[in-house]
Tab-separated table of C-alpha atoms in Angstrom:
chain	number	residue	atom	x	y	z
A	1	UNK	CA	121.897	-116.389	137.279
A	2	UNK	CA	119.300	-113.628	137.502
A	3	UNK	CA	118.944	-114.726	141.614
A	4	UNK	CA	122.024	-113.404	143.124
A	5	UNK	CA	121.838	-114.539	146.487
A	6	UNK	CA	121.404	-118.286	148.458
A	7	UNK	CA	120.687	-117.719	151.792
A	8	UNK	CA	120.843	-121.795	153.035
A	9	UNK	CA	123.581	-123.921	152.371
A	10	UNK	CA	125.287	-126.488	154.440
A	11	UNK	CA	128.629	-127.931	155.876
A	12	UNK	CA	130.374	-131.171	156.810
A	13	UNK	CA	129.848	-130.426	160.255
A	14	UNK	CA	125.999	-131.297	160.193
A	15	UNK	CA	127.172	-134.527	159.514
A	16	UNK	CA	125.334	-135.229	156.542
A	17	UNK	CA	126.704	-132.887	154.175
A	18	UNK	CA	129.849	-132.876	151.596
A	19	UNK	CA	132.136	-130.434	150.589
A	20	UNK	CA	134.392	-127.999	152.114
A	21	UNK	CA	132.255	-124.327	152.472
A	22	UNK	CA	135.337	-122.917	150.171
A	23	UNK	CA	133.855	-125.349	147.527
A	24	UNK	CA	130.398	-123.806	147.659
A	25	UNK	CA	132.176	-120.555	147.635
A	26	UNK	CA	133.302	-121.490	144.096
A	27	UNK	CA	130.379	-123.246	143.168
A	28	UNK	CA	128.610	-120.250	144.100
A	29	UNK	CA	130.608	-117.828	141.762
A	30	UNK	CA	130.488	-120.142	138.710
A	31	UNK	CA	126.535	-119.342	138.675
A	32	UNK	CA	126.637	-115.868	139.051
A	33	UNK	CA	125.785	-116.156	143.103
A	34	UNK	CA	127.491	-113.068	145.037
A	35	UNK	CA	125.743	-113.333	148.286
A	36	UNK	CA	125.998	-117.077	149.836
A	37	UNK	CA	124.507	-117.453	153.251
A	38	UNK	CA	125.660	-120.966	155.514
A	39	UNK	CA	123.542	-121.895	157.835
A	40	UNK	CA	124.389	-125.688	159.196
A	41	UNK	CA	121.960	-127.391	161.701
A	42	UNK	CA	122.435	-125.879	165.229
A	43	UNK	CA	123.446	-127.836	168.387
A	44	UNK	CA	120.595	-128.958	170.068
A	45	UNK	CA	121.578	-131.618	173.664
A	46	UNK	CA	119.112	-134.024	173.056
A	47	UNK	CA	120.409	-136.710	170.892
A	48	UNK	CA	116.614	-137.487	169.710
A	49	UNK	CA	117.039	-134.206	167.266
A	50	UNK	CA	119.199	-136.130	165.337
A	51	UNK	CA	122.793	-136.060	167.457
A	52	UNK	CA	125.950	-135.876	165.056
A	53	UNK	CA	124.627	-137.356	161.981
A	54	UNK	CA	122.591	-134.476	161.634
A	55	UNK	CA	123.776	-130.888	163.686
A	56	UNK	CA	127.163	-129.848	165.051
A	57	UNK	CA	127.498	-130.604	168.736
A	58	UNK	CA	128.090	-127.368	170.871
A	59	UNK	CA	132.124	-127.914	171.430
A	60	UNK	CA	132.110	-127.166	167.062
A	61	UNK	CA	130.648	-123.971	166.735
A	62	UNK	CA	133.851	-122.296	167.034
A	63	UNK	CA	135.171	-125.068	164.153
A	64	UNK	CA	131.974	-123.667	162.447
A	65	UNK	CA	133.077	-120.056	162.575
A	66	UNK	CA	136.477	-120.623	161.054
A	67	UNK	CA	135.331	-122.775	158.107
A	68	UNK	CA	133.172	-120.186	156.778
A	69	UNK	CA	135.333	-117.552	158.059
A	70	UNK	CA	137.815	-119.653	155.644
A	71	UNK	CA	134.750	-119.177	152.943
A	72	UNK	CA	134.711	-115.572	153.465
A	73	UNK	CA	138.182	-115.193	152.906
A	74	UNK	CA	138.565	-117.245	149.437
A	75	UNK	CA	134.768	-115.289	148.400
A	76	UNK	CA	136.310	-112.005	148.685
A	77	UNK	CA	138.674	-112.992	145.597
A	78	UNK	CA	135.764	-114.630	143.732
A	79	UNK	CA	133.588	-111.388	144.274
A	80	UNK	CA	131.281	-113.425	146.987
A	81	UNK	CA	129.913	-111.806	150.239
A	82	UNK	CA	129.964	-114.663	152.752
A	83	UNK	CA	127.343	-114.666	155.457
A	84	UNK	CA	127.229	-116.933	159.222
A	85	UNK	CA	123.754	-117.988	159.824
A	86	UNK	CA	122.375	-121.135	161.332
A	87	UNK	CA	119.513	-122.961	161.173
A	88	UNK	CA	118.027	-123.244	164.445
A	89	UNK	CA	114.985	-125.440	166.052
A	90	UNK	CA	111.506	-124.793	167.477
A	91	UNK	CA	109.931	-127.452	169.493
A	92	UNK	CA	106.894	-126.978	171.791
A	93	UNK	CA	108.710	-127.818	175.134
A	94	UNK	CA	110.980	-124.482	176.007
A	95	UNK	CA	113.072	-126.705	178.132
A	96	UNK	CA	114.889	-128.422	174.892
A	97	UNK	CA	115.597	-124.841	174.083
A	98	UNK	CA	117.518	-123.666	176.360
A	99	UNK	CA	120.791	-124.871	175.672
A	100	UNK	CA	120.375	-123.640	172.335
A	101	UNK	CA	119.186	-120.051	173.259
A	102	UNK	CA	121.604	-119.285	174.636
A	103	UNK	CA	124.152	-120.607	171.701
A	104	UNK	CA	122.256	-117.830	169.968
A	105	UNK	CA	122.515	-115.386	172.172
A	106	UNK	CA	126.167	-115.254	172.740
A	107	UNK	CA	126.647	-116.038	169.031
A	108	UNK	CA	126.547	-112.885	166.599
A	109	UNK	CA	125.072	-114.729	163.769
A	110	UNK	CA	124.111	-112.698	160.103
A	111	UNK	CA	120.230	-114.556	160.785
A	112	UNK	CA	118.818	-117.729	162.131
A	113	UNK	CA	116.220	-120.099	160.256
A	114	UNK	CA	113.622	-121.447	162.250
A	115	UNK	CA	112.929	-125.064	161.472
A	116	UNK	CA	110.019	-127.291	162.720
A	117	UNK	CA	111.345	-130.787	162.192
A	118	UNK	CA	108.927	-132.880	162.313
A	119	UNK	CA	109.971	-136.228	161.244
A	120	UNK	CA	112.721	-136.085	164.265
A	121	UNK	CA	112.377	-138.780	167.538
A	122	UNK	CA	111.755	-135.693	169.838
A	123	UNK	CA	108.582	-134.748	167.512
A	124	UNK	CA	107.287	-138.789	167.031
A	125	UNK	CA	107.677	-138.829	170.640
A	126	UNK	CA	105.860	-136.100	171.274
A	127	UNK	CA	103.168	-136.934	168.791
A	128	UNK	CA	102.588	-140.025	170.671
A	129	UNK	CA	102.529	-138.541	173.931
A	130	UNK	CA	99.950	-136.115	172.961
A	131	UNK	CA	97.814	-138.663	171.052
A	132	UNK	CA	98.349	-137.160	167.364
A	133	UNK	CA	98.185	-140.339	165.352
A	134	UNK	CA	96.993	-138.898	162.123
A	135	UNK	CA	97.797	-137.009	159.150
A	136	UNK	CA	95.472	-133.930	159.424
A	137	UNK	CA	96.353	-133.826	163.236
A	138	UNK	CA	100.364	-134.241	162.451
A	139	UNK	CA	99.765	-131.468	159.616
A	140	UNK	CA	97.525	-128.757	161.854
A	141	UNK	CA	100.064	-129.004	164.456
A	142	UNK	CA	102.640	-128.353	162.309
A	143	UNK	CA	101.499	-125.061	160.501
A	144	UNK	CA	100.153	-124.367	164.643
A	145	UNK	CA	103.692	-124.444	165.336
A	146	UNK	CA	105.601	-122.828	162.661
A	147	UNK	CA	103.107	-119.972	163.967
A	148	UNK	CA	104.440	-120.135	166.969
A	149	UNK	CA	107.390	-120.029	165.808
A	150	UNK	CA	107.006	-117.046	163.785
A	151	UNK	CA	105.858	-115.450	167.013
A	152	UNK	CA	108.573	-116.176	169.461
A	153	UNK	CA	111.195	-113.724	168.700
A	154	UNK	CA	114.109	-116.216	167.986
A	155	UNK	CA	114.152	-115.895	164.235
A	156	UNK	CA	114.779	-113.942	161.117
A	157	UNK	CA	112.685	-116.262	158.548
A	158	UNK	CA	111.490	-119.748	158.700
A	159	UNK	CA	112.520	-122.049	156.314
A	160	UNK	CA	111.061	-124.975	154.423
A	161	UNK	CA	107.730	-123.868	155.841
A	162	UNK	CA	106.001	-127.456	154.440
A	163	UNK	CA	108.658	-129.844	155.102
A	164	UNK	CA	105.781	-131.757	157.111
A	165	UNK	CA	105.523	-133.416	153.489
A	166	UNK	CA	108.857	-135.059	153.762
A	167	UNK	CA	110.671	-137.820	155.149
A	168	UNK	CA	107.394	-140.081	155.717
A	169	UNK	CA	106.004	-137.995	158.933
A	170	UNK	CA	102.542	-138.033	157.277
A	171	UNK	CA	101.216	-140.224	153.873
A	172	UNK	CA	99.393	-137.540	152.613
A	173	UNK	CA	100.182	-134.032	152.457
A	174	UNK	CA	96.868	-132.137	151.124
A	175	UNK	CA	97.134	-127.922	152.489
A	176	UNK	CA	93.961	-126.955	150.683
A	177	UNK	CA	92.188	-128.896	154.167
A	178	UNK	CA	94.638	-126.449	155.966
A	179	UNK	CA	93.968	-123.730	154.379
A	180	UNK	CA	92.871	-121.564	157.486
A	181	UNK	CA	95.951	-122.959	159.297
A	182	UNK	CA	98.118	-121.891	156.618
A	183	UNK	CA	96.463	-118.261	156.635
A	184	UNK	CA	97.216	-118.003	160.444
A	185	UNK	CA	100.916	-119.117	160.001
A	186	UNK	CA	100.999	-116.542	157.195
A	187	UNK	CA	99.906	-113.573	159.171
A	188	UNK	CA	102.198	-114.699	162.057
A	189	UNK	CA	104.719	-114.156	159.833
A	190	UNK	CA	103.567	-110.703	158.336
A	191	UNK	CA	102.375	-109.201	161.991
A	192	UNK	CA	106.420	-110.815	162.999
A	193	UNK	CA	107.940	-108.899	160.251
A	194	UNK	CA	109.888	-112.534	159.698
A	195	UNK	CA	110.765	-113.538	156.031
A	196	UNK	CA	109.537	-116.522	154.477
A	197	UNK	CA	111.761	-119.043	152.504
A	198	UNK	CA	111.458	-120.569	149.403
A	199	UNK	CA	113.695	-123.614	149.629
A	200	UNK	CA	114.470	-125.195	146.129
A	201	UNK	CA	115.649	-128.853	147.750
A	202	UNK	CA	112.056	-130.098	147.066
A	203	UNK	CA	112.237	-129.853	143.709
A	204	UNK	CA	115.142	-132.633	143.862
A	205	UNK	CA	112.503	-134.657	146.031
A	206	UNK	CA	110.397	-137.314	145.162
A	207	UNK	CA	107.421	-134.702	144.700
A	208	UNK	CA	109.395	-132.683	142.820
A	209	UNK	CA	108.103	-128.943	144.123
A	210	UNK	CA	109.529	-126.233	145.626
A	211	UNK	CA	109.027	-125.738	149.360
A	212	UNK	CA	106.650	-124.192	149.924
A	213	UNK	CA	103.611	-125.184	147.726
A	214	UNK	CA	101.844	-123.320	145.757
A	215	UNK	CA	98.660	-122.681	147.960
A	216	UNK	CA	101.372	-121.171	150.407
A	217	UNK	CA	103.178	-119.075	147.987
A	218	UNK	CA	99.510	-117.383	147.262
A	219	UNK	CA	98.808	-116.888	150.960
A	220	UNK	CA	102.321	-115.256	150.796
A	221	UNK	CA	102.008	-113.231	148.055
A	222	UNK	CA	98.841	-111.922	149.315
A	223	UNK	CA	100.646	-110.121	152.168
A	224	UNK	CA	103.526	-109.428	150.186
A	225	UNK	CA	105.725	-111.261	152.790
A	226	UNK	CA	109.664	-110.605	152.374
A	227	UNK	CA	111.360	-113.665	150.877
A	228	UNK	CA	114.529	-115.498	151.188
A	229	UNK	CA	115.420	-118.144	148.598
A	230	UNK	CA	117.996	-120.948	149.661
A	231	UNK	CA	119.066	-124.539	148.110
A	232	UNK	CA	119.315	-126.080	151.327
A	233	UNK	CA	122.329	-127.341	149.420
A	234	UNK	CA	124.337	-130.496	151.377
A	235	UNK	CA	126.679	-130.887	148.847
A	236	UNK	CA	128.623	-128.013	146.551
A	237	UNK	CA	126.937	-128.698	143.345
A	238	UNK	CA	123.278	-128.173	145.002
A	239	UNK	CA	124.099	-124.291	145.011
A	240	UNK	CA	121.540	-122.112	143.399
A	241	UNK	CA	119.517	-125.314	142.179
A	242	UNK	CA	116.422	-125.376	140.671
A	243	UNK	CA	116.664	-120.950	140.760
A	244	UNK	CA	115.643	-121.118	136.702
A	245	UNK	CA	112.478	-123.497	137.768
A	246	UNK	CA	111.216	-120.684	140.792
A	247	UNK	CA	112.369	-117.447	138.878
A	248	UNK	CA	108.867	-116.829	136.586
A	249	UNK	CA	106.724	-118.315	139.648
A	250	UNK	CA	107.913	-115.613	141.760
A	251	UNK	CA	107.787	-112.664	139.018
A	252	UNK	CA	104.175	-114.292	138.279
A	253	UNK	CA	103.423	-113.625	141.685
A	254	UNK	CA	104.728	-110.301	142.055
A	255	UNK	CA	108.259	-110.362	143.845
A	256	UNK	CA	111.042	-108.389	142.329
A	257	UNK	CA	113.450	-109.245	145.184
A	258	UNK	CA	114.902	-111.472	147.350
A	259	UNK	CA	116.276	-110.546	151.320
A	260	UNK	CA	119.748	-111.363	152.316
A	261	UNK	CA	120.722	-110.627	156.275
A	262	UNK	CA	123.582	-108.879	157.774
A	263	UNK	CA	123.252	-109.090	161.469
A	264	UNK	CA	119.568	-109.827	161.991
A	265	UNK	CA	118.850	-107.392	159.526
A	266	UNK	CA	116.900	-108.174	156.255
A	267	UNK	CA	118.170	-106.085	152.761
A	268	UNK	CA	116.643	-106.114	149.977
A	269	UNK	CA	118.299	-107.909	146.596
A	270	UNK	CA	116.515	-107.220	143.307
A	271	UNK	CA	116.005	-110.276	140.852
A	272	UNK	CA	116.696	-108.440	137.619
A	273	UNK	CA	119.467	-109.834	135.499
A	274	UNK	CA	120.580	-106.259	134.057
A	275	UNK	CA	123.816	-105.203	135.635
A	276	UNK	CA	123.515	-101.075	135.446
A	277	UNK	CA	120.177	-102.022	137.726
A	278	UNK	CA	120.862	-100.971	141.665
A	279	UNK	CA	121.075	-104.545	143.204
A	280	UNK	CA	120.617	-103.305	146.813
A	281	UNK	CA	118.236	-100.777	148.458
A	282	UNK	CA	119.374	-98.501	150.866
A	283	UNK	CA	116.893	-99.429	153.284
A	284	UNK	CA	117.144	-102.464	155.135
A	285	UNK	CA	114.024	-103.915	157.779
């Protein structure tokens, strides 16, 4: 594995994951993986963001902590750094937040994910109140709000940044219409200083690309945005997927590293599969 690092795999807890974290520990140092990053759904208190069949509820974040605590523990044998992220929500009504801020403010988490979950009751509901009945509405709302998310201060990257595509919130997912939207999400993210995330899962999906597409990836590589690269992983075996398939892509495009975080700071990890070569730099953003 010439990708050390997966900053964006799951638990049990999210209840619809498998696997104990100490299996993706191990799962993780069988390919070569020495940095492995969990970051579970976060609490959120209305059940329409999924309830317990898909985040923790509030009273298991201290459950959370000792599981991968437990993680940390075994990876230190295996020669795997353990990291405590989450992945956390953005939704265009502040009040759903609040609970939820301030989980992350009293939480000293390695880095939080923002997500914009579209396909959730909260965001159908709030389609239909707003009158957003199509596909190019759905989709320019979505890239309007991952910019906002990018902007709010809450998070270290976002992640998935096209899941729009997914679970059947829109029938057809065409980001060359969106290409201006896309831009302005972009730049949110490189006047933030936030990383972006390539997420492998889509690759396992019926479209069978990495998030995010290509037109993104340009946009991205045109500002030289940091990167983080995570599986998304929901079961052990899901660890470092699909890294040989996104490997050349990113080289073509001119990355030589990936960024790992250590409390809400973003390092540096070189993709170079030559072990005299310094893995880390010194400098972290």
């Amino acid at each position: 594995m010439t990708i050390p690092c997966d900053s964006h795999v799951h638990t049990p807890l999210c209840g619809h994951a498998s696997g104990d974290p100490v299996e993706y520990v191990r799962a993780a140092a069988e390919r070569g993986i020495t940095i492995l990053g969990f970051a579970c759904h976060c609490p959120m208190t209305s059940d329409e963001f999924g309830g317990p069949r898909i985040r923790m509820g509030f009273d298991q974040i201290g459950e959370y902590r000792r599981i991968v605590r437990d993680a940390a523990d075994l990876g230190q044998t295996l020669g795997v750094e353990v990291l405590c992220g989450i992945e956390a929500e953005y939704f265009p009504e502040p009040t759903e937040l609040v609970a939820m801020d301030a989980m992350l403010a009293r939480e000293p988490f390695d880095f939080v994910l923002g997500s914009v979950h579209p396909h959730l009751a909260i965001y159908k509901r709030w389609f239909a109140e707003h009158g957003i009945d199509n596909d190019a509405q759905r989709q320019r709302v979505f890239w309007r709000h991952l910019a906002e998310a990018a902007r709010c201060g809450r998070y270290d990257a976002i992640t998935h940044p096209d899941v729009v595509r997914c679970h059947g919130t829109i029938e057809h997912y065409d980001p060359h219409a969106h290409e201006d939207d896309i831009a302005a999400f972009c730049d949110a993210l490189d006047e933030a200083g936030l990383c972006m995330e390539i997420n492998t899962s889509g690759l396992f999906r019926p479209f069978g690309m990495v998030h995010p597409h290509p037109l993104i990836l340009r946009h991205a590589a045109e500002r030289q945005l940091p990167l983080v690269i995570g599986s998304d992983a929901h079961q052990p075996d899901r660890v470092g997927s699909g890294y040989d398939q996104v490997e050349p892509l990113l080289i073509e495009h001119g990355w030589s590293s990936m960024h790992v975080f250590r409390r809400r700071r973003h390092y540096p990890v070189k993709v170079k599969n030559d072990p005299t070569y310094p893995q880390e730099s010194e400098h972290a953003q």
